[in-house]
Amino acid sequence: MNGKPASPGIVGVGETPALRHPGPDCSTAGLIAQAVRLALDDAGLRPADVDGLGVASFTLRPDRAIDLAWRLGLTLGWCMQDEMGGASAINMLRHAWLALQAGQARTIVLAAGDHFTGADFAALVRGYNRSAQDYLSPLGSAGPNPLFAMLTQRQMAQTGLRREDYGALCVAQRAWAADNPNAAYRQPLTLAQYLDAPMVAAPLGRMDCVPVVSGACALVLQAQPNGVHVTLRASGARYNGDQQEGDGLVTGIAKFAPALWADAGLGPGDMDVVGVYDDYPAMAVAQLCDLGLAPAGDLPGFIARCIATRALPVNTAGGQLSAGQAGTAGGMHGLVEVTRQLLGRAGARQVAGARHGVATGYGMVQLRYGMCANAAVLAREDA
């Protein structure tokens, strides 16, 4: 590091197409390798430039991060593995940022990805953790849909939100996805189609539940970037903040949001682009509230004014609800998209003049809702 204080930046992003029906040669390692190559190409770097690697995946096993590094031909001074699902990407980002500042690495790639067959995903949700394995699955409550159906019912009762409001959010995100060539679903979605979709677990219809896909995402960070890059202005996290004793309508973000904005020197109104973890519309709404972007007392009006009209650019790649949830890559999807927007590389969906953005992570469902929540405020830095 030559004695100079490091000023890290994100310099490249990569994301594979979201595959609903991948071919027989598809693998988790192959998808992650593809995302890493795309991100390095985006940054104008080579594998030989990389001396740090962070990996998040449910299905990479029996291999782990170091096995993947060997397969990619990487020699590392810094390596980590994360398995916190939707919170993995920002968790890795925070650790990698500190490592770069401390001189533990010069160039770090963060990658997340999963490849699922039908049997893979069924096994994952059935034995997701001890609670799922020992208590929920034996009752026939396999996967998170029943839990978040009840949470959505509570949110509707508390806020006055209707299915039409959630539908407006899904329709808006599908409109953003139309300009994302990697999204699993790009065709237009109408509110009537949303409302007519088969019910999964009332009030959740098919369009309220993320489609499971195979795919991967990656970010490239450098300790001393040259040229345009994205810097981490502030981040925060709260893990297991309420011991599963709340109602799930408020995430851990609410507890650290004031400090997050103070540390960033910015406020919710300064955000040009937003990426919130959207495993279900109710959770996207909850995080928008927790960040201070949405008024808790008028959520139907906020959705009509800001989300349905796309006046507030939220989940501009389509979010997981349209782009798909590739396991742990779903948690990196929003972070990659906000970064891509700030780098000015979002193509037809580029938000003009985007300089500041915020991305969130949420996940690791326990008996009732997610245990992990985090957020990162990002800013574009020019050469």
mmCIF file of C-alpha atoms in Angstrom:
data_model
loop_
_atom_site.group_PDB
_atom_site.id
_atom_site.type_symbol
_atom_site.label_atom_id
_atom_site.label_comp_id
_atom_site.label_asym_id
_atom_site.label_seq_id
_atom_site.Cartn_x
_atom_site.Cartn_y
_atom_site.Cartn_z
ATOM 1 C CA MET A 1 0.000 0.000 0.000
ATOM 2 C CA ASN A 2 3.122 2.240 0.018
ATOM 3 C CA GLY A 3 2.056 3.861 3.280
ATOM 4 C CA LYS A 4 -0.857 5.675 1.660
ATOM 5 C CA PRO A 5 -4.279 5.418 3.305
ATOM 6 C CA ALA A 6 -6.581 3.296 1.174
ATOM 7 C CA SER A 7 -9.677 4.881 -0.349
ATOM 8 C CA PRO A 8 -11.475 1.814 -1.703
ATOM 9 C CA GLY A 9 -13.994 1.781 -4.502
ATOM 10 C CA ILE A 10 -16.192 -0.631 -6.433
ATOM 11 C CA VAL A 11 -14.947 -0.654 -10.015
ATOM 12 C CA GLY A 12 -16.840 -3.455 -11.747
ATOM 13 C CA VAL A 13 -19.983 -5.569 -11.644
ATOM 14 C CA GLY A 14 -21.081 -8.786 -13.306
ATOM 15 C CA GLU A 15 -24.304 -10.769 -13.388
ATOM 16 C CA THR A 16 -25.286 -13.889 -15.308
ATOM 17 C CA PRO A 17 -28.704 -14.367 -16.893
ATOM 18 C CA ALA A 18 -31.283 -15.718 -14.466
ATOM 19 C CA LEU A 19 -32.065 -19.246 -15.644
ATOM 20 C CA ARG A 20 -35.436 -20.763 -14.885
ATOM 21 C CA HIS A 21 -34.603 -24.036 -16.645
ATOM 22 C CA PRO A 22 -30.810 -24.371 -16.851
ATOM 23 C CA GLY A 23 -29.244 -27.078 -18.971
ATOM 24 C CA PRO A 24 -27.629 -30.258 -17.659
ATOM 25 C CA ASP A 25 -24.137 -28.739 -17.753
ATOM 26 C CA CYS A 26 -25.048 -25.861 -15.425
ATOM 27 C CA SER A 27 -23.270 -25.745 -12.058
ATOM 28 C CA THR A 28 -22.938 -23.332 -9.167
ATOM 29 C CA ALA A 29 -19.177 -23.062 -9.622
ATOM 30 C CA GLY A 30 -19.597 -22.433 -13.332
ATOM 31 C CA LEU A 31 -22.149 -19.676 -12.775
ATOM 32 C CA ILE A 32 -20.006 -17.930 -10.168
ATOM 33 C CA ALA A 33 -16.967 -18.192 -12.437
ATOM 34 C CA GLN A 34 -18.963 -16.589 -15.245
ATOM 35 C CA ALA A 35 -20.071 -13.712 -13.001
ATOM 36 C CA VAL A 36 -16.487 -13.178 -11.811
ATOM 37 C CA ARG A 37 -15.248 -13.025 -15.412
ATOM 38 C CA LEU A 38 -17.951 -10.517 -16.334
ATOM 39 C CA ALA A 39 -17.122 -8.316 -13.346
ATOM 40 C CA LEU A 40 -13.377 -8.384 -14.046
ATOM 41 C CA ASP A 41 -14.012 -7.547 -17.700
ATOM 42 C CA ASP A 42 -16.248 -4.673 -16.589
ATOM 43 C CA ALA A 43 -13.407 -3.387 -14.393
ATOM 44 C CA GLY A 44 -10.757 -3.927 -17.061
ATOM 45 C CA LEU A 45 -8.850 -6.339 -14.809
ATOM 46 C CA ARG A 46 -7.490 -9.892 -15.014
ATOM 47 C CA PRO A 47 -7.642 -12.816 -12.578
ATOM 48 C CA ALA A 48 -3.958 -12.226 -11.836
ATOM 49 C CA ASP A 49 -4.907 -8.836 -10.364
ATOM 50 C CA VAL A 50 -7.145 -10.448 -7.707
ATOM 51 C CA ASP A 51 -5.767 -11.154 -4.230
ATOM 52 C CA GLY A 52 -9.023 -11.309 -2.295
ATOM 53 C CA LEU A 53 -12.210 -13.363 -2.701
ATOM 54 C CA GLY A 54 -15.509 -13.462 -0.834
ATOM 55 C CA VAL A 55 -18.139 -16.058 -1.715
ATOM 56 C CA ALA A 56 -21.749 -16.617 -0.686
ATOM 57 C CA SER A 57 -23.588 -19.743 -1.797
ATOM 58 C CA PHE A 58 -25.933 -22.430 -0.532
ATOM 59 C CA THR A 59 -25.161 -24.970 -3.260
ATOM 60 C CA LEU A 60 -21.396 -24.658 -3.835
ATOM 61 C CA ARG A 61 -20.799 -27.451 -1.322
ATOM 62 C CA PRO A 62 -18.987 -29.736 -0.930
ATOM 63 C CA ASP A 63 -16.610 -27.058 -2.257
ATOM 64 C CA ARG A 64 -16.087 -23.806 -0.412
ATOM 65 C CA ALA A 65 -14.585 -20.414 -1.176
ATOM 66 C CA ILE A 66 -10.998 -21.650 -1.158
ATOM 67 C CA ASP A 67 -11.844 -24.549 -3.474
ATOM 68 C CA LEU A 68 -13.454 -22.108 -5.890
ATOM 69 C CA ALA A 69 -10.404 -19.835 -5.680
ATOM 70 C CA TRP A 70 -8.204 -22.783 -6.663
ATOM 71 C CA ARG A 71 -10.462 -23.642 -9.589
ATOM 72 C CA LEU A 72 -10.325 -20.008 -10.722
ATOM 73 C CA GLY A 73 -6.541 -19.976 -10.465
ATOM 74 C CA LEU A 74 -6.516 -17.274 -7.784
ATOM 75 C CA THR A 75 -3.757 -16.793 -5.217
ATOM 76 C CA LEU A 76 -5.177 -14.893 -2.254
ATOM 77 C CA GLY A 77 -4.152 -12.909 0.768
ATOM 78 C CA TRP A 78 -7.769 -12.500 1.912
ATOM 79 C CA CYS A 79 -10.653 -14.973 1.705
ATOM 80 C CA MET A 80 -14.066 -15.288 3.316
ATOM 81 C CA GLN A 81 -17.251 -17.302 2.978
ATOM 82 C CA ASP A 82 -20.704 -16.156 4.004
ATOM 83 C CA GLU A 83 -23.973 -18.062 4.321
ATOM 84 C CA MET A 84 -26.397 -15.381 5.496
ATOM 85 C CA GLY A 85 -28.575 -15.542 2.400
ATOM 86 C CA GLY A 86 -30.164 -12.227 1.507
ATOM 87 C CA ALA A 87 -27.848 -10.368 3.885
ATOM 88 C CA SER A 88 -24.652 -11.973 2.550
ATOM 89 C CA ALA A 89 -23.699 -9.423 -0.096
ATOM 90 C CA ILE A 90 -23.660 -6.353 2.131
ATOM 91 C CA ASN A 91 -22.107 -8.346 4.955
ATOM 92 C CA MET A 92 -19.235 -9.318 2.651
ATOM 93 C CA LEU A 93 -18.982 -5.760 1.334
ATOM 94 C CA ARG A 94 -18.501 -4.382 4.824
ATOM 95 C CA HIS A 95 -15.766 -6.896 5.629
ATOM 96 C CA ALA A 96 -14.030 -6.427 2.296
ATOM 97 C CA TRP A 97 -14.037 -2.646 2.679
ATOM 98 C CA LEU A 98 -12.256 -2.923 6.028
ATOM 99 C CA ALA A 99 -9.770 -5.408 4.562
ATOM 100 C CA LEU A 100 -8.898 -3.028 1.733
ATOM 101 C CA GLN A 101 -8.512 -0.118 4.125
ATOM 102 C CA ALA A 102 -6.237 -2.231 6.328
ATOM 103 C CA GLY A 103 -4.026 -3.251 3.428
ATOM 104 C CA GLN A 104 -4.958 -6.936 3.608
ATOM 105 C CA ALA A 105 -5.692 -6.987 -0.140
ATOM 106 C CA ARG A 106 -5.495 -4.744 -3.194
ATOM 107 C CA THR A 107 -8.285 -6.167 -5.368
ATOM 108 C CA ILE A 108 -11.189 -8.171 -3.953
ATOM 109 C CA VAL A 109 -13.926 -9.943 -5.869
ATOM 110 C CA LEU A 110 -17.187 -10.642 -4.040
ATOM 111 C CA ALA A 111 -19.393 -13.270 -5.652
ATOM 112 C CA ALA A 112 -22.683 -14.959 -4.854
ATOM 113 C CA GLY A 113 -24.520 -17.633 -6.756
ATOM 114 C CA ASP A 114 -26.568 -20.792 -6.690
ATOM 115 C CA HIS A 115 -27.805 -23.426 -9.112
ATOM 116 C CA PHE A 116 -30.989 -25.204 -8.127
ATOM 117 C CA THR A 117 -32.749 -28.252 -9.420
ATOM 118 C CA GLY A 118 -36.252 -28.791 -8.100
ATOM 119 C CA ALA A 119 -34.924 -31.294 -5.603
ATOM 120 C CA ASP A 120 -32.142 -28.927 -4.503
ATOM 121 C CA PHE A 121 -34.534 -26.145 -3.587
ATOM 122 C CA ALA A 122 -37.020 -28.437 -1.862
ATOM 123 C CA ALA A 123 -34.217 -29.855 0.271
ATOM 124 C CA LEU A 124 -32.894 -26.383 1.093
ATOM 125 C CA VAL A 125 -36.187 -25.024 2.433
ATOM 126 C CA ARG A 126 -37.108 -28.273 4.198
ATOM 127 C CA GLY A 127 -33.879 -28.275 6.200
ATOM 128 C CA TYR A 128 -33.040 -24.566 6.048
ATOM 129 C CA ASN A 129 -32.236 -24.477 9.758
ATOM 130 C CA ARG A 130 -33.153 -26.406 12.889
ATOM 131 C CA SER A 131 -36.461 -24.593 13.200
ATOM 132 C CA ALA A 132 -37.482 -25.515 9.670
ATOM 133 C CA GLN A 133 -36.186 -29.057 9.970
ATOM 134 C CA ASP A 134 -37.593 -29.900 13.404
ATOM 135 C CA TYR A 135 -40.746 -27.789 13.713
ATOM 136 C CA LEU A 136 -42.061 -26.171 10.525
ATOM 137 C CA SER A 137 -41.476 -28.841 7.882
ATOM 138 C CA PRO A 138 -43.084 -31.661 9.925
ATOM 139 C CA LEU A 139 -46.223 -29.495 10.063
ATOM 140 C CA GLY A 140 -46.263 -29.213 6.272
ATOM 141 C CA SER A 141 -45.058 -25.600 6.390
ATOM 142 C CA ALA A 142 -42.149 -26.022 3.981
ATOM 143 C CA GLY A 143 -40.488 -22.807 2.877
ATOM 144 C CA PRO A 144 -41.176 -19.182 3.727
ATOM 145 C CA ASN A 145 -44.458 -18.631 1.833
ATOM 146 C CA PRO A 146 -46.809 -19.473 4.748
ATOM 147 C CA LEU A 147 -44.805 -17.317 7.184
ATOM 148 C CA PHE A 148 -44.778 -14.279 4.903
ATOM 149 C CA ALA A 149 -48.424 -14.772 4.001
ATOM 150 C CA MET A 150 -49.235 -14.205 7.673
ATOM 151 C CA LEU A 151 -46.835 -11.262 7.840
ATOM 152 C CA THR A 152 -48.490 -9.720 4.764
ATOM 153 C CA GLN A 153 -51.891 -10.148 6.406
ATOM 154 C CA ARG A 154 -50.606 -8.236 9.424
ATOM 155 C CA GLN A 155 -49.166 -5.479 7.249
ATOM 156 C CA MET A 156 -52.448 -5.094 5.352
ATOM 157 C CA ALA A 157 -54.422 -4.850 8.581
ATOM 158 C CA GLN A 158 -52.031 -2.287 10.051
ATOM 159 C CA THR A 159 -51.479 -0.045 7.031
ATOM 160 C CA GLY A 160 -54.572 -0.324 4.865
ATOM 161 C CA LEU A 161 -52.591 -1.781 1.970
ATOM 162 C CA ARG A 162 -54.596 -3.896 -0.464
ATOM 163 C CA ARG A 163 -53.561 -6.555 -2.941
ATOM 164 C CA GLU A 164 -53.931 -3.890 -5.634
ATOM 165 C CA ASP A 165 -51.177 -1.868 -3.937
ATOM 166 C CA TYR A 166 -48.787 -4.808 -3.840
ATOM 167 C CA GLY A 167 -49.765 -5.464 -7.428
ATOM 168 C CA ALA A 168 -48.795 -1.932 -8.429
ATOM 169 C CA LEU A 169 -45.326 -2.560 -6.990
ATOM 170 C CA CYS A 170 -44.985 -5.831 -8.917
ATOM 171 C CA VAL A 171 -46.182 -4.228 -12.151
ATOM 172 C CA ALA A 172 -43.685 -1.362 -11.770
ATOM 173 C CA GLN A 173 -40.796 -3.736 -11.149
ATOM 174 C CA ARG A 174 -41.769 -5.793 -14.199
ATOM 175 C CA ALA A 175 -41.635 -2.580 -16.259
ATOM 176 C CA TRP A 176 -38.065 -2.009 -15.040
ATOM 177 C CA ALA A 177 -37.219 -5.656 -15.850
ATOM 178 C CA ALA A 178 -38.246 -5.146 -19.474
ATOM 179 C CA ASP A 179 -34.919 -3.359 -20.005
ATOM 180 C CA ASN A 180 -32.839 -5.944 -18.116
ATOM 181 C CA PRO A 181 -31.652 -8.655 -20.529
ATOM 182 C CA ASN A 182 -30.695 -10.889 -17.580
ATOM 183 C CA ALA A 183 -34.145 -10.901 -15.960
ATOM 184 C CA ALA A 184 -36.102 -14.155 -15.859
ATOM 185 C CA TYR A 185 -39.360 -12.330 -16.667
ATOM 186 C CA ARG A 186 -39.382 -9.324 -18.989
ATOM 187 C CA GLN A 187 -42.821 -9.448 -20.602
ATOM 188 C CA PRO A 188 -45.285 -6.741 -19.460
ATOM 189 C CA LEU A 189 -47.408 -7.488 -16.420
ATOM 190 C CA THR A 190 -50.809 -5.885 -15.893
ATOM 191 C CA LEU A 191 -52.592 -5.400 -12.605
ATOM 192 C CA ALA A 192 -55.379 -7.689 -13.853
ATOM 193 C CA GLN A 193 -52.836 -10.442 -14.547
ATOM 194 C CA TYR A 194 -51.376 -9.970 -11.077
ATOM 195 C CA LEU A 195 -54.776 -10.232 -9.393
ATOM 196 C CA ASP A 196 -55.834 -13.231 -11.515
ATOM 197 C CA ALA A 197 -52.667 -15.235 -10.796
ATOM 198 C CA PRO A 198 -53.192 -18.434 -8.777
ATOM 199 C CA MET A 199 -53.206 -18.032 -5.018
ATOM 200 C CA VAL A 200 -50.217 -19.580 -3.220
ATOM 201 C CA ALA A 201 -50.914 -18.753 0.430
ATOM 202 C CA ALA A 202 -53.526 -16.065 0.951
ATOM 203 C CA PRO A 203 -53.042 -13.187 0.417
ATOM 204 C CA LEU A 204 -49.919 -14.130 -1.578
ATOM 205 C CA GLY A 205 -50.514 -14.942 -5.215
ATOM 206 C CA ARG A 206 -47.971 -16.356 -7.620
ATOM 207 C CA MET A 207 -46.656 -12.890 -8.554
ATOM 208 C CA ASP A 208 -45.933 -12.101 -4.884
ATOM 209 C CA CYS A 209 -43.452 -14.976 -4.573
ATOM 210 C CA VAL A 210 -39.983 -14.767 -6.079
ATOM 211 C CA PRO A 211 -39.309 -17.203 -8.924
ATOM 212 C CA VAL A 212 -36.451 -19.550 -8.108
ATOM 213 C CA VAL A 213 -33.663 -19.330 -10.698
ATOM 214 C CA SER A 214 -30.030 -20.300 -11.137
ATOM 215 C CA GLY A 215 -27.516 -17.477 -11.490
ATOM 216 C CA ALA A 216 -24.666 -15.491 -9.978
ATOM 217 C CA CYS A 217 -23.502 -11.919 -9.340
ATOM 218 C CA ALA A 218 -20.103 -10.379 -8.614
ATOM 219 C CA LEU A 219 -18.500 -7.091 -7.577
ATOM 220 C CA VAL A 220 -14.871 -5.980 -7.960
ATOM 221 C CA LEU A 221 -13.373 -3.697 -5.301
ATOM 222 C CA GLN A 222 -9.975 -2.013 -5.337
ATOM 223 C CA ALA A 223 -8.028 -0.377 -2.541
ATOM 224 C CA GLN A 224 -6.857 2.508 -4.752
ATOM 225 C CA PRO A 225 -9.153 2.741 -7.777
ATOM 226 C CA ASN A 226 -8.391 4.879 -10.792
ATOM 227 C CA GLY A 227 -11.194 6.487 -12.742
ATOM 228 C CA VAL A 228 -14.909 6.342 -12.032
ATOM 229 C CA HIS A 229 -15.832 4.136 -9.080
ATOM 230 C CA VAL A 230 -18.434 3.738 -6.353
ATOM 231 C CA THR A 231 -17.581 4.370 -2.729
ATOM 232 C CA LEU A 232 -19.248 3.098 0.422
ATOM 233 C CA ARG A 233 -20.434 6.210 2.251
ATOM 234 C CA ALA A 234 -21.958 4.316 5.182
ATOM 235 C CA SER A 235 -23.312 0.917 6.158
ATOM 236 C CA GLY A 236 -25.191 -0.632 9.022
ATOM 237 C CA ALA A 237 -26.452 -4.008 10.166
ATOM 238 C CA ARG A 238 -28.638 -5.565 12.816
ATOM 239 C CA TYR A 239 -28.656 -9.320 13.237
ATOM 240 C CA ASN A 240 -31.219 -11.049 15.442
ATOM 241 C CA GLY A 241 -32.341 -7.705 16.766
ATOM 242 C CA ASP A 242 -35.634 -8.782 18.352
ATOM 243 C CA GLN A 243 -35.211 -12.492 19.131
ATOM 244 C CA GLN A 244 -38.171 -13.251 16.804
ATOM 245 C CA GLU A 245 -40.525 -11.585 19.277
ATOM 246 C CA GLY A 246 -41.762 -8.746 17.056
ATOM 247 C CA ASP A 247 -44.409 -8.788 14.354
ATOM 248 C CA GLY A 248 -41.920 -8.779 11.477
ATOM 249 C CA LEU A 249 -43.305 -5.560 10.018
ATOM 250 C CA VAL A 250 -40.205 -3.631 11.082
ATOM 251 C CA THR A 251 -36.768 -4.931 10.116
ATOM 252 C CA GLY A 252 -33.484 -4.292 11.892
ATOM 253 C CA ILE A 253 -32.847 -1.460 9.422
ATOM 254 C CA ALA A 254 -35.154 0.794 11.420
ATOM 255 C CA LYS A 255 -32.815 0.597 14.422
ATOM 256 C CA PHE A 256 -29.694 1.749 12.601
ATOM 257 C CA ALA A 257 -31.176 3.954 9.843
ATOM 258 C CA PRO A 258 -30.678 7.282 11.699
ATOM 259 C CA ALA A 259 -26.993 6.500 12.268
ATOM 260 C CA LEU A 260 -26.653 5.246 8.680
ATOM 261 C CA TRP A 261 -27.821 8.541 7.217
ATOM 262 C CA ALA A 262 -25.784 10.575 9.696
ATOM 263 C CA ASP A 263 -22.616 8.642 8.839
ATOM 264 C CA ALA A 264 -23.281 9.050 5.115
ATOM 265 C CA GLY A 265 -23.890 12.782 5.383
ATOM 266 C CA LEU A 266 -26.941 12.186 3.207
ATOM 267 C CA GLY A 267 -30.631 11.592 3.713
ATOM 268 C CA PRO A 268 -33.371 9.475 2.147
ATOM 269 C CA GLY A 269 -34.306 12.350 -0.151
ATOM 270 C CA ASP A 270 -30.809 12.396 -1.638
ATOM 271 C CA MET A 271 -31.099 8.891 -3.072
ATOM 272 C CA ASP A 272 -31.235 8.709 -6.868
ATOM 273 C CA VAL A 273 -31.649 4.941 -7.000
ATOM 274 C CA VAL A 274 -32.788 2.359 -4.442
ATOM 275 C CA GLY A 275 -32.403 -1.396 -4.210
ATOM 276 C CA VAL A 276 -34.424 -3.157 -1.505
ATOM 277 C CA TYR A 277 -34.491 -6.889 -0.910
ATOM 278 C CA ASP A 278 -37.833 -7.999 -2.321
ATOM 279 C CA ASP A 279 -38.460 -11.624 -1.509
ATOM 280 C CA TYR A 280 -42.078 -10.491 -1.050
ATOM 281 C CA PRO A 281 -43.741 -7.129 -1.780
ATOM 282 C CA ALA A 282 -44.517 -6.679 1.920
ATOM 283 C CA MET A 283 -40.823 -6.835 2.792
ATOM 284 C CA ALA A 284 -39.895 -4.337 0.086
ATOM 285 C CA VAL A 285 -42.466 -1.962 1.582
ATOM 286 C CA ALA A 286 -41.210 -2.597 5.128
ATOM 287 C CA GLN A 287 -37.626 -1.733 4.196
ATOM 288 C CA LEU A 288 -38.667 1.403 2.328
ATOM 289 C CA CYS A 289 -40.400 2.493 5.528
ATOM 290 C CA ASP A 290 -37.451 1.571 7.739
ATOM 291 C CA LEU A 291 -35.083 3.606 5.549
ATOM 292 C CA GLY A 292 -37.346 6.653 5.810
ATOM 293 C CA LEU A 293 -38.148 6.602 2.089
ATOM 294 C CA ALA A 294 -41.840 5.768 2.558
ATOM 295 C CA PRO A 295 -44.288 7.384 5.010
ATOM 296 C CA ALA A 296 -45.685 4.719 7.309
ATOM 297 C CA GLY A 297 -48.980 6.612 7.575
ATOM 298 C CA ASP A 298 -49.720 6.671 3.832
ATOM 299 C CA LEU A 299 -48.266 3.618 2.171
ATOM 300 C CA PRO A 300 -51.043 3.227 -0.428
ATOM 301 C CA GLY A 301 -50.524 6.826 -1.494
ATOM 302 C CA PHE A 302 -46.751 6.415 -1.569
ATOM 303 C CA ILE A 303 -46.998 3.377 -3.822
ATOM 304 C CA ALA A 304 -49.370 5.198 -6.168
ATOM 305 C CA ARG A 305 -47.260 8.381 -6.312
ATOM 306 C CA CYS A 306 -43.708 7.044 -6.244
ATOM 307 C CA ILE A 307 -43.582 3.335 -7.066
ATOM 308 C CA ALA A 308 -46.305 2.824 -9.664
ATOM 309 C CA THR A 309 -45.166 5.902 -11.581
ATOM 310 C CA ARG A 310 -41.496 4.914 -11.131
ATOM 311 C CA ALA A 311 -40.837 8.466 -9.899
ATOM 312 C CA LEU A 312 -38.618 6.841 -7.262
ATOM 313 C CA PRO A 313 -36.310 4.381 -9.056
ATOM 314 C CA VAL A 314 -36.657 1.255 -6.895
ATOM 315 C CA ASN A 315 -35.267 -2.129 -7.980
ATOM 316 C CA THR A 316 -34.450 -0.893 -11.455
ATOM 317 C CA ALA A 317 -33.324 -4.315 -12.718
ATOM 318 C CA GLY A 318 -36.733 -5.743 -11.848
ATOM 319 C CA GLY A 319 -35.890 -6.892 -8.357
ATOM 320 C CA GLN A 320 -36.080 -10.539 -7.475
ATOM 321 C CA LEU A 321 -39.826 -10.547 -8.137
ATOM 322 C CA SER A 322 -39.159 -10.231 -11.877
ATOM 323 C CA ALA A 323 -35.433 -10.906 -12.321
ATOM 324 C CA GLY A 324 -35.537 -14.026 -10.134
ATOM 325 C CA GLN A 325 -33.980 -15.209 -6.893
ATOM 326 C CA ALA A 326 -30.799 -17.187 -7.482
ATOM 327 C CA GLY A 327 -30.322 -18.226 -3.863
ATOM 328 C CA THR A 328 -27.668 -16.071 -2.213
ATOM 329 C CA ALA A 329 -27.218 -14.150 -5.482
ATOM 330 C CA GLY A 330 -30.659 -12.686 -4.790
ATOM 331 C CA GLY A 331 -29.083 -10.758 -1.941
ATOM 332 C CA MET A 332 -26.418 -9.357 -4.251
ATOM 333 C CA HIS A 333 -28.789 -8.517 -7.108
ATOM 334 C CA GLY A 334 -29.877 -5.152 -5.673
ATOM 335 C CA LEU A 335 -26.363 -4.155 -4.611
ATOM 336 C CA VAL A 336 -25.014 -4.932 -8.087
ATOM 337 C CA GLU A 337 -27.820 -2.958 -9.736
ATOM 338 C CA VAL A 338 -27.391 0.142 -7.574
ATOM 339 C CA THR A 339 -23.650 0.025 -8.251
ATOM 340 C CA ARG A 340 -24.247 -0.425 -11.990
ATOM 341 C CA GLN A 341 -26.548 2.594 -12.013
ATOM 342 C CA LEU A 342 -24.008 4.754 -10.191
ATOM 343 C CA LEU A 343 -21.271 3.648 -12.596
ATOM 344 C CA GLY A 344 -23.561 4.707 -15.452
ATOM 345 C CA ARG A 345 -23.616 1.237 -17.032
ATOM 346 C CA ALA A 346 -27.307 0.302 -16.800
ATOM 347 C CA GLY A 347 -28.114 0.684 -20.484
ATOM 348 C CA ALA A 348 -31.723 1.385 -21.425
ATOM 349 C CA ARG A 349 -32.827 1.533 -17.788
ATOM 350 C CA GLN A 350 -30.117 3.997 -16.724
ATOM 351 C CA VAL A 351 -31.331 6.607 -14.245
ATOM 352 C CA ALA A 352 -30.037 9.913 -15.575
ATOM 353 C CA GLY A 353 -27.487 11.625 -13.347
ATOM 354 C CA ALA A 354 -27.556 8.958 -10.619
ATOM 355 C CA ARG A 355 -24.883 9.756 -8.013
ATOM 356 C CA HIS A 356 -26.239 8.393 -4.727
ATOM 357 C CA GLY A 357 -27.959 5.131 -3.940
ATOM 358 C CA VAL A 358 -28.879 2.774 -1.141
ATOM 359 C CA ALA A 359 -29.114 -1.015 -1.145
ATOM 360 C CA THR A 360 -30.447 -3.339 1.531
ATOM 361 C CA GLY A 361 -30.108 -6.964 2.515
ATOM 362 C CA TYR A 362 -32.620 -9.062 4.427
ATOM 363 C CA GLY A 363 -33.023 -12.734 5.122
ATOM 364 C CA MET A 364 -32.261 -15.929 7.020
ATOM 365 C CA VAL A 365 -35.820 -16.776 8.011
ATOM 366 C CA GLN A 366 -36.229 -18.254 11.465
ATOM 367 C CA LEU A 367 -39.523 -19.341 13.010
ATOM 368 C CA ARG A 368 -41.383 -16.230 11.831
ATOM 369 C CA TYR A 369 -39.329 -13.866 9.637
ATOM 370 C CA GLY A 370 -35.790 -12.834 8.727
ATOM 371 C CA MET A 371 -33.079 -12.521 11.373
ATOM 372 C CA CYS A 372 -30.649 -10.423 9.315
ATOM 373 C CA ALA A 373 -30.949 -6.901 7.915
ATOM 374 C CA ASN A 374 -28.304 -4.550 6.587
ATOM 375 C CA ALA A 375 -27.913 -1.582 4.273
ATOM 376 C CA ALA A 376 -25.235 0.326 2.382
ATOM 377 C CA VAL A 377 -25.257 3.912 1.150
ATOM 378 C CA LEU A 378 -23.204 4.263 -2.024
ATOM 379 C CA ALA A 379 -21.928 7.241 -4.007
ATOM 380 C CA ARG A 380 -20.364 7.745 -7.419
ATOM 381 C CA GLU A 381 -16.861 9.153 -7.448
ATOM 382 C CA ASP A 382 -15.445 10.525 -10.683
ATOM 383 C CA ALA A 383 -11.815 10.345 -11.718
#
